[in-house]
Coordinates of C-alpha atoms in Angstrom, one line a residue:
M1 CA 9.3 31.7 26.8
A2 CA 9.2 34.9 28.9
C3 CA 7.6 37.9 27.4
I4 CA 10.1 40.7 26.9
T5 CA 8.9 44.4 27.1
R6 CA 9.5 46.1 23.8
P7 CA 11.9 49.1 24.2
T8 CA 10.5 52.6 23.4
M9 CA 11.7 54.8 20.6
L10 CA 13.7 57.0 23.1
Q11 CA 15.4 53.9 24.5
R12 CA 16.4 52.8 21.0
L13 CA 17.7 56.2 20.0
T14 CA 19.7 56.3 23.3
L15 CA 21.2 52.9 22.5
L16 CA 22.1 54.1 19.0
L17 CA 23.8 57.2 20.4
D18 CA 25.7 54.9 22.7
C19 CA 27.1 53.1 19.6
P20 CA 28.8 56.0 17.8
L21 CA 30.8 53.7 15.5
V22 CA 27.5 52.2 14.3
I23 CA 26.4 55.7 13.3
V24 CA 29.7 56.2 11.5
A25 CA 29.3 52.8 9.8
I26 CA 25.8 53.9 8.6
F27 CA 27.2 57.0 6.9
I28 CA 30.4 55.4 5.5
S29 CA 28.8 52.3 4.2
G30 CA 25.8 54.2 2.8
I31 CA 27.8 56.9 0.9
G32 CA 29.6 54.2 -1.1
G33 CA 26.8 51.7 -1.0
T34 CA 23.2 52.2 -2.0
F35 CA 23.9 56.0 -2.6
Q36 CA 25.6 54.9 -5.8
Y37 CA 22.5 53.1 -6.9
G38 CA 20.2 56.0 -6.4
F39 CA 22.7 58.5 -7.9
G40 CA 23.2 56.3 -11.0
I41 CA 19.4 56.2 -11.6
S42 CA 18.9 59.9 -11.5
V43 CA 22.2 61.4 -12.7
V44 CA 21.7 61.0 -16.5
A45 CA 18.4 62.9 -16.7
S46 CA 19.9 66.4 -16.5
P47 CA 22.8 66.1 -19.0
S48 CA 20.8 64.0 -21.6
T49 CA 20.8 66.8 -24.2
Y50 CA 24.6 67.3 -23.9
I51 CA 25.2 63.5 -24.1
K52 CA 23.2 63.3 -27.3
E53 CA 25.2 66.2 -28.7
L54 CA 28.4 64.3 -27.8
V55 CA 27.0 61.3 -29.7
N56 CA 26.5 63.5 -32.8
Q57 CA 29.9 65.1 -32.5
T58 CA 31.6 61.7 -32.1
C59 CA 30.0 60.3 -35.3
I60 CA 30.7 63.4 -37.3
R61 CA 34.4 63.7 -36.3
R62 CA 35.1 60.0 -36.5
Y63 CA 33.0 58.8 -39.4
N64 CA 31.8 62.1 -41.0
V65 CA 28.2 60.8 -40.6
Y66 CA 25.2 62.6 -39.4
I67 CA 23.1 60.0 -37.5
Q68 CA 19.3 59.9 -37.8
E69 CA 16.9 60.6 -34.9
W70 CA 15.9 57.0 -34.4
Q71 CA 19.6 56.0 -34.3
L72 CA 20.3 58.7 -31.7
S73 CA 17.3 57.5 -29.6
L74 CA 18.6 53.9 -29.8
I75 CA 22.1 54.9 -28.6
W76 CA 20.6 57.0 -25.8
S77 CA 18.3 54.2 -24.6
F78 CA 21.2 51.8 -24.6
T79 CA 23.3 54.2 -22.6
V80 CA 20.6 54.5 -20.0
S81 CA 19.7 50.8 -19.8
I82 CA 23.3 49.5 -19.8
F83 CA 23.4 50.6 -16.1
S84 CA 20.8 47.9 -15.3
I85 CA 22.7 45.3 -17.3
G86 CA 25.8 46.1 -15.2
G87 CA 23.7 46.1 -12.0
L88 CA 22.4 42.6 -12.9
L89 CA 26.0 41.3 -13.4
G90 CA 27.1 43.0 -10.1
S91 CA 24.3 41.2 -8.2
L92 CA 25.4 37.8 -9.6
L93 CA 29.0 38.5 -8.6
A94 CA 28.1 39.8 -5.1
A95 CA 27.4 36.4 -3.4
P96 CA 30.8 34.7 -4.0
F97 CA 32.7 37.9 -3.2
L98 CA 30.8 38.4 0.0
A99 CA 31.5 34.9 1.1
I100 CA 35.2 34.9 0.1
V101 CA 36.5 38.3 1.0
G102 CA 33.9 39.4 3.6
R103 CA 31.4 42.2 3.8
R104 CA 33.7 45.1 4.5
N105 CA 36.4 44.1 2.0
C106 CA 33.8 43.6 -0.7
L107 CA 32.6 47.2 -0.3
L108 CA 36.2 48.3 -0.2
F109 CA 37.4 46.6 -3.4
N110 CA 34.1 47.6 -5.2
N111 CA 35.1 51.2 -5.0
F112 CA 37.9 50.7 -7.6
V113 CA 35.1 49.7 -10.1
A114 CA 33.2 52.9 -9.3
I115 CA 36.3 55.1 -9.6
T116 CA 37.3 53.5 -13.0
G117 CA 33.8 54.1 -14.4
A118 CA 33.7 57.7 -13.1
V119 CA 37.0 58.5 -14.6
L120 CA 35.9 57.2 -18.0
M121 CA 32.7 59.3 -17.9
L122 CA 34.6 62.4 -16.7
L123 CA 37.0 62.2 -19.7
S124 CA 34.4 61.3 -22.3
Q125 CA 33.9 64.9 -23.5
T126 CA 37.6 65.6 -23.7
A127 CA 38.2 62.4 -25.7
T128 CA 35.0 63.0 -27.8
S129 CA 33.8 59.4 -27.1
F130 CA 30.3 58.6 -26.1
E131 CA 31.4 54.9 -25.8
M132 CA 33.4 55.9 -22.7
I133 CA 30.1 57.0 -21.1
M134 CA 28.5 53.6 -22.0
V135 CA 31.5 51.7 -20.4
G136 CA 31.4 54.0 -17.4
R137 CA 27.7 53.5 -16.9
F138 CA 28.2 49.7 -17.2
L139 CA 30.9 49.8 -14.6
S140 CA 28.8 52.0 -12.4
G141 CA 26.0 49.4 -12.7
I142 CA 28.4 46.6 -11.6
N143 CA 29.5 48.8 -8.7
S144 CA 25.8 49.5 -7.7
G145 CA 24.8 45.8 -8.0
I146 CA 27.6 44.7 -5.7
S147 CA 27.2 47.6 -3.2
L148 CA 23.5 47.1 -2.8
S149 CA 24.2 43.6 -1.5
A150 CA 27.3 44.3 0.4
H151 CA 26.0 47.5 2.1
S152 CA 22.7 45.9 3.3
L153 CA 24.5 42.8 4.6
Y154 CA 27.4 44.6 6.2
L155 CA 25.2 47.2 8.0
T156 CA 22.6 44.7 9.3
E157 CA 25.4 42.4 10.7
C158 CA 27.2 45.4 12.3
T159 CA 24.0 46.4 14.2
P160 CA 22.6 45.1 17.5
K161 CA 19.4 43.1 17.1
M162 CA 17.4 45.7 18.9
L163 CA 18.4 48.4 16.3
Q164 CA 18.4 46.4 13.1
A165 CA 14.9 47.4 12.0
M166 CA 15.6 51.1 12.6
V167 CA 19.1 51.1 11.1
G168 CA 17.9 48.9 8.2
V169 CA 15.7 51.8 7.0
T170 CA 18.9 53.9 6.4
I171 CA 19.8 51.5 3.6
G172 CA 16.8 52.6 1.6
T173 CA 17.3 56.2 2.8
F174 CA 20.7 56.4 1.0
I175 CA 19.0 55.4 -2.2
G176 CA 16.7 58.4 -1.8
I177 CA 19.7 60.6 -0.9
G178 CA 21.5 59.4 -4.0
K179 CA 18.5 60.2 -6.2
F180 CA 18.1 63.6 -4.6
S181 CA 21.9 64.3 -5.0
G182 CA 21.7 63.5 -8.8
Q183 CA 18.7 65.8 -9.2
L184 CA 20.3 68.6 -7.1
L185 CA 23.8 68.5 -8.7
G186 CA 22.1 68.3 -12.1
L187 CA 20.7 71.8 -11.8
S188 CA 22.3 74.2 -14.4
E189 CA 23.4 76.4 -11.5
L190 CA 25.6 73.6 -10.2
L191 CA 27.0 70.7 -12.4
G192 CA 24.2 70.5 -15.0
A193 CA 25.7 73.1 -17.4
E194 CA 27.3 72.4 -20.7
D195 CA 30.8 72.9 -19.5
R196 CA 30.4 71.0 -16.3
W197 CA 28.2 67.9 -17.0
P198 CA 31.2 65.4 -17.2
W199 CA 31.9 66.3 -13.5
L200 CA 28.3 65.5 -12.7
L201 CA 28.7 62.0 -14.3
G202 CA 32.0 61.5 -12.5
F203 CA 30.8 62.6 -9.1
S204 CA 30.2 59.0 -8.0
G205 CA 34.0 58.6 -8.1
F206 CA 34.5 61.1 -5.3
T207 CA 32.0 59.3 -3.0
A208 CA 33.9 56.0 -3.8
I209 CA 37.2 57.6 -2.9
F210 CA 35.7 58.8 0.4
Q211 CA 34.6 55.3 1.3
L212 CA 37.9 53.8 0.1
V213 CA 39.8 56.1 2.5
T214 CA 37.5 55.8 5.5
L215 CA 36.1 52.2 5.4
P216 CA 39.4 50.5 6.5
F217 CA 39.0 52.2 9.9
L218 CA 35.8 50.2 10.5
P219 CA 35.9 46.5 11.6
E220 CA 34.5 43.6 9.6
S221 CA 31.0 42.5 10.7
P222 CA 31.0 40.4 13.9
K223 CA 28.7 37.8 12.5
Y224 CA 30.9 37.2 9.4
L225 CA 33.9 36.8 11.7
L226 CA 32.2 34.3 13.9
L227 CA 30.1 32.3 11.5
N228 CA 32.2 32.4 8.3
R229 CA 35.8 32.7 9.6
V230 CA 35.1 30.9 12.9
D231 CA 37.2 33.6 14.7
E232 CA 35.4 34.2 18.1
P233 CA 38.1 36.6 19.5
A234 CA 37.9 38.8 16.4
C235 CA 34.1 38.7 16.6
E236 CA 34.2 39.8 20.3
K237 CA 36.7 42.6 19.5
A238 CA 34.5 43.9 16.6
M239 CA 31.5 43.9 18.9
M240 CA 33.3 45.9 21.5
R241 CA 34.4 48.4 18.9
L242 CA 31.0 48.8 17.3
W243 CA 28.7 48.5 20.3
G244 CA 30.9 49.8 23.2
N245 CA 32.4 48.3 26.3
K246 CA 29.3 46.4 27.5
D247 CA 28.2 42.9 28.1
H248 CA 27.5 41.4 24.6
S249 CA 27.1 37.8 25.8
R250 CA 23.5 37.7 24.7
E251 CA 24.3 38.7 21.1
L252 CA 27.2 36.3 21.0
E253 CA 25.0 33.6 22.4
E254 CA 22.5 34.1 19.6
M255 CA 25.2 33.9 17.0
L256 CA 26.5 30.7 18.6
V257 CA 23.0 29.2 18.5
E258 CA 22.8 30.0 14.8
K259 CA 26.3 28.5 14.3
A260 CA 25.2 25.3 16.2
A261 CA 22.0 25.1 14.1
H262 CA 24.1 25.1 10.9
Q263 CA 27.2 23.2 12.1
N264 CA 29.6 22.3 9.3
I265 CA 27.3 24.0 6.7
Q266 CA 29.0 26.2 4.2
S267 CA 27.4 29.1 2.4
H268 CA 24.7 27.8 0.0
S269 CA 24.6 28.6 -3.7
V270 CA 21.6 30.2 -5.3
M271 CA 20.5 26.8 -6.7
E272 CA 20.8 25.2 -3.2
L273 CA 18.7 28.1 -1.8
I274 CA 16.0 27.6 -4.4
R275 CA 15.9 23.8 -3.7
E276 CA 15.9 24.1 0.1
R277 CA 12.4 23.5 1.4
S278 CA 13.1 24.8 4.9
V279 CA 13.4 28.4 3.6
R280 CA 10.7 28.2 0.9
W281 CA 8.5 30.9 2.5
Q282 CA 11.4 33.2 3.2
L283 CA 12.4 32.9 -0.5
M284 CA 8.8 33.5 -1.6
T285 CA 8.7 36.6 0.6
I286 CA 11.8 37.9 -1.1
I287 CA 10.6 37.2 -4.6
V288 CA 7.2 38.9 -4.1
T289 CA 8.5 42.0 -2.3
F290 CA 11.5 42.6 -4.6
I291 CA 9.4 42.2 -7.7
S292 CA 6.9 44.7 -6.2
L293 CA 9.7 47.3 -5.7
Q294 CA 9.9 47.8 -9.5
L295 CA 6.2 46.9 -10.4
S296 CA 4.6 49.0 -7.7
G297 CA 4.2 52.0 -10.0
I298 CA 7.0 54.2 -8.7
N299 CA 8.4 54.7 -12.3
A300 CA 5.0 55.4 -13.7
V301 CA 4.3 58.1 -11.0
Y302 CA 7.6 59.8 -11.8
F303 CA 6.8 59.6 -15.5
Y304 CA 3.4 61.3 -15.2
S305 CA 4.5 63.8 -12.5
Y306 CA 5.8 66.3 -15.1
D307 CA 2.5 66.2 -17.0
V308 CA 0.6 66.7 -13.8
F309 CA 2.9 69.6 -12.8
R310 CA 2.5 71.2 -16.2
A311 CA -1.3 70.9 -16.0
A312 CA -1.2 72.6 -12.6
G313 CA 0.4 75.6 -14.2
I314 CA 4.1 75.1 -13.3
H315 CA 6.4 76.5 -15.9
E316 CA 8.8 74.3 -17.8
Y317 CA 11.9 75.8 -16.3
Q318 CA 10.5 75.1 -12.8
L319 CA 9.8 71.4 -13.3
R320 CA 13.3 70.4 -12.2
Y321 CA 12.6 72.1 -8.8
S322 CA 9.4 70.0 -8.6
A323 CA 11.5 66.9 -9.0
L324 CA 13.7 68.1 -6.2
G325 CA 10.5 68.4 -4.1
M326 CA 9.7 64.8 -4.9
G327 CA 13.2 63.8 -3.8
M328 CA 12.9 65.6 -0.5
C329 CA 9.5 63.9 0.0
E330 CA 11.2 60.5 -0.3
M331 CA 13.9 61.4 2.2
F332 CA 11.3 62.7 4.7
S333 CA 9.4 59.5 4.3
Y334 CA 12.4 57.4 5.1
L335 CA 13.0 59.5 8.2
V336 CA 9.5 58.9 9.4
C337 CA 9.9 55.2 8.7
F338 CA 13.1 55.2 10.7
M339 CA 11.3 56.7 13.7
I340 CA 8.2 54.4 13.7
I341 CA 9.3 51.0 12.2
D342 CA 10.0 49.4 15.6
R343 CA 6.7 50.7 17.2
I344 CA 4.5 49.6 14.3
G345 CA 6.4 46.6 13.0
K346 CA 7.6 45.6 9.5
K347 CA 4.6 43.5 8.6
L348 CA 2.0 46.2 9.3
L349 CA 4.1 48.8 7.5
L350 CA 4.4 46.6 4.4
F351 CA 0.7 45.6 4.3
A352 CA -0.6 49.1 5.0
G353 CA 1.9 50.6 2.6
Y354 CA 0.8 48.3 -0.3
V355 CA -2.9 48.9 0.4
V356 CA -2.6 52.7 0.6
V357 CA -0.4 52.8 -2.5
A358 CA -3.0 50.8 -4.4
I359 CA -5.8 53.1 -3.3
T360 CA -3.6 56.1 -4.3
L361 CA -3.1 54.6 -7.8
V362 CA -6.8 54.2 -8.3
L363 CA -7.4 57.9 -7.4
L364 CA -4.4 59.0 -9.5
T365 CA -5.8 57.2 -12.5
I366 CA -9.1 59.0 -12.2
T367 CA -7.6 62.5 -11.6
I368 CA -5.1 62.2 -14.5
Y369 CA -7.9 61.1 -16.8
L370 CA -10.0 64.2 -15.7
Q371 CA -7.3 66.8 -15.4
H372 CA -7.8 68.3 -18.8
Q373 CA -11.6 68.5 -18.3
I374 CA -11.7 70.0 -14.7
F375 CA -8.9 72.5 -14.0
W376 CA -8.6 71.9 -10.2
V377 CA -8.2 68.1 -10.6
S378 CA -4.5 68.5 -11.5
Y379 CA -3.9 69.9 -8.0
C380 CA -5.5 66.7 -6.6
S381 CA -3.1 64.7 -8.8
M382 CA -0.1 66.6 -7.3
V383 CA -1.3 65.7 -3.8
L384 CA -1.7 62.1 -4.8
I385 CA 1.7 61.9 -6.3
F386 CA 3.3 63.1 -3.0
T387 CA 1.0 60.8 -1.1
F388 CA 2.1 57.8 -3.2
L389 CA 5.8 58.7 -2.7
F390 CA 5.3 59.1 1.1
C391 CA 3.5 55.8 1.5
F392 CA 5.7 53.8 -0.8
C393 CA 8.9 55.0 1.0
L394 CA 7.3 54.7 4.4
G395 CA 6.2 51.1 3.8
P396 CA 7.7 48.9 1.0
G397 CA 10.6 51.2 0.2
G398 CA 11.9 51.4 3.8
V399 CA 11.2 47.8 4.8
I400 CA 12.1 45.6 1.8
V401 CA 15.7 46.7 1.1
P402 CA 17.4 45.2 4.2
L403 CA 15.0 42.2 4.4
P404 CA 17.2 39.4 2.9
G405 CA 20.0 40.1 5.4
Q406 CA 17.5 39.8 8.3
I407 CA 15.2 36.8 7.6
F408 CA 17.8 34.3 6.3
T409 CA 20.4 32.6 8.4
Q410 CA 24.1 33.1 7.6
A411 CA 24.4 30.1 5.3
F412 CA 21.7 31.5 3.0
K413 CA 22.2 35.3 3.3
A414 CA 24.6 35.9 0.4
S415 CA 22.6 33.8 -2.0
A416 CA 19.3 35.4 -0.8
I417 CA 20.7 38.9 -1.4
T418 CA 21.9 37.8 -4.9
V419 CA 18.4 36.6 -5.8
S420 CA 16.8 39.7 -4.4
W421 CA 18.8 42.3 -6.3
T422 CA 18.8 40.2 -9.4
L423 CA 15.1 40.4 -9.4
N424 CA 15.3 44.1 -8.7
W425 CA 17.7 44.8 -11.7
T426 CA 15.7 42.5 -14.0
G427 CA 12.5 44.2 -13.0
M428 CA 14.1 47.6 -13.7
F429 CA 15.2 46.6 -17.1
V430 CA 11.9 45.0 -18.0
V431 CA 9.9 48.0 -16.8
G432 CA 12.2 50.3 -18.8
M433 CA 11.5 48.3 -21.9
I434 CA 7.8 47.7 -21.6
F435 CA 6.7 50.9 -19.8
P436 CA 6.7 53.1 -22.9
I437 CA 4.5 50.5 -24.7
L438 CA 2.1 50.5 -21.7
V439 CA 1.9 54.3 -21.7
E440 CA 1.3 54.3 -25.5
H441 CA -1.6 51.8 -25.4
L442 CA -3.1 52.4 -21.9
D443 CA -2.1 56.0 -21.1
S444 CA -3.0 56.8 -17.5
F445 CA -4.8 53.4 -17.2
C446 CA -1.3 51.8 -17.0
F447 CA -1.6 52.4 -13.3
V448 CA -4.1 49.5 -13.2
V449 CA -1.3 47.0 -13.8
F450 CA 0.7 48.4 -11.0
L451 CA -2.1 48.6 -8.4
L452 CA -2.9 44.9 -9.1
V453 CA 0.7 44.1 -8.2
C454 CA 0.4 46.1 -5.0
L455 CA -2.9 44.4 -4.0
V456 CA -1.4 40.9 -4.6
S457 CA 1.7 41.8 -2.6
A458 CA -0.5 43.1 0.3
L459 CA -2.5 39.9 0.4
F460 CA 0.7 37.8 0.4
V461 CA 2.2 39.7 3.2
Y462 CA -1.0 39.6 5.3
F463 CA -1.5 35.8 5.0
N464 CA 2.0 34.5 4.7
V465 CA 4.5 36.7 6.4
P466 CA 5.0 36.9 10.3
E467 CA 6.2 40.0 12.2
M468 CA 10.0 40.2 11.8
S469 CA 11.1 43.1 14.0
N470 CA 13.6 42.5 16.8
K471 CA 14.0 38.8 16.0
T472 CA 16.9 36.7 15.0
A473 CA 16.9 34.8 11.7
L474 CA 16.2 31.5 13.6
E475 CA 13.3 33.1 15.5
I476 CA 11.9 34.3 12.2
A477 CA 12.4 30.9 10.6
A478 CA 10.4 29.3 13.5
D479 CA 7.6 31.9 13.0
F480 CA 7.4 31.1 9.2
D481 CA 7.4 27.4 10.1
R482 CA 4.6 27.9 12.7
M483 CA 2.5 29.9 10.3
H484 CA 2.7 27.4 7.4
S485 CA 3.0 24.1 9.1
K486 CA 0.0 21.7 9.0
S487 CA 0.3 21.0 12.7
G488 CA 0.1 24.7 13.4
R489 CA 1.2 26.1 16.8
S490 CA 2.4 22.8 18.2
K491 CA 5.1 22.5 15.6
G492 CA 6.2 26.1 16.3
E493 CA 6.4 25.4 20.0
K494 CA 8.6 22.4 19.3
T495 CA 10.9 24.6 17.3
D496 CA 11.1 27.1 20.2
E497 CA 11.9 24.2 22.6
Q498 CA 14.7 23.0 20.3
S499 CA 16.1 26.5 20.1
C500 CA 16.1 26.7 23.9
D501 CA 18.0 23.5 24.2
V502 CA 20.7 24.9 21.9
F503 CA 20.9 28.0 24.1
K504 CA 21.4 25.9 27.2
R505 CA 24.3 24.1 25.7
Y506 CA 26.2 27.4 25.5
E507 CA 25.2 28.9 28.9
T508 CA 28.4 27.6 30.5
K509 CA 30.4 29.7 28.1
F510 CA 29.2 32.9 29.6

């Protein structure tokens, strides 16, 4: 096959600017998509004291009972963790909804769940009911679980192949924006005050309303229209709206090749995905990378950051601004990833990201252990914390999130995304449960557990994952097959020849 010159960064940015509706889709799908996930993670940290007071007030007014400290801690822990339980349920519901109602409509209807949860949390103080916060957090989790899958799938399918790697980074970027927004709005000068914290919890409802009003003006994803609904005219119309009045015959041809390769095949269930040998290595890639999202040490670094900042002499009332600095570091990292991912490639970013993160965790373990013995070591720990965040978001954080929608063909996408985010939510819940125990028994040496995960993930990516940038799902499948087949390159070449034969069958259409 002929060698195609890789477009420069400037050419890709020019192409993106020539697709203004794709830019609009990035923002609209993001603000009601992965933004909700990031916001839900960070929003409860600031009003935690006020929520605990509401729990006490509710029990006194309703039962005339003063609850004990351990009971309050148990209720608070459940209020925080129920978000993950809702997210897990949302991930399991995402696949059938995505297949039945489509990518855009799934995002659209999901906003009603977010609005309901936000209203319950907004009225919780007025009703003197902490249970309303629990239910609201549970519904917010369901919304986040569905939106993570729907947002990543909708956006990758609405983007030209040449821009998919670059635009895919924005999916993770909106997670960072959501976290930062929760931290920023949680300041006492904004919505983190005693009389305004319910508005902070209910803010996600406003972003859901924004998406509910604006999303209907965007088309359904072209790939869904062609491969799921078998509506070629609607697909071409959607491509013209999203990508401009140009010749899109190549993109349509590639979709038709995928359609021909999976003729008369319906969307596969999760169990069918697990049993299917032809996508075994793609599934293994998803399992390893999504487990590493939660077990890479990101939560441990955030946990120890406050101790490090205190040891560096930062006053208690200034710690919240340090957290804002960490949020800004995340967003800057995603921006850098957005600019370089096509030049460097996803595989190298993943591998190098894991390796540097593991090295950073080794150094961070040493500096945190020594920070009370040598005064200047705490400043080294601060630098390492920001280094960790930068490398994590630049590599795994920016690359992994859109991966299921890019390396699986249409028949497996919805199930693959369900598996991916189910692993993510399960990992979040497990880490939330066992992390305090790790800290209690291992202290700063808990980082050793996470760095081992990073090293194993790095080795897996290096030996088992091909480069994935600027390739269709069929091309990536052929590369996986070539890398892991016993016959090596010859089998891969055969796969390429078969793909070319399918292309030729459709040349007369264009």
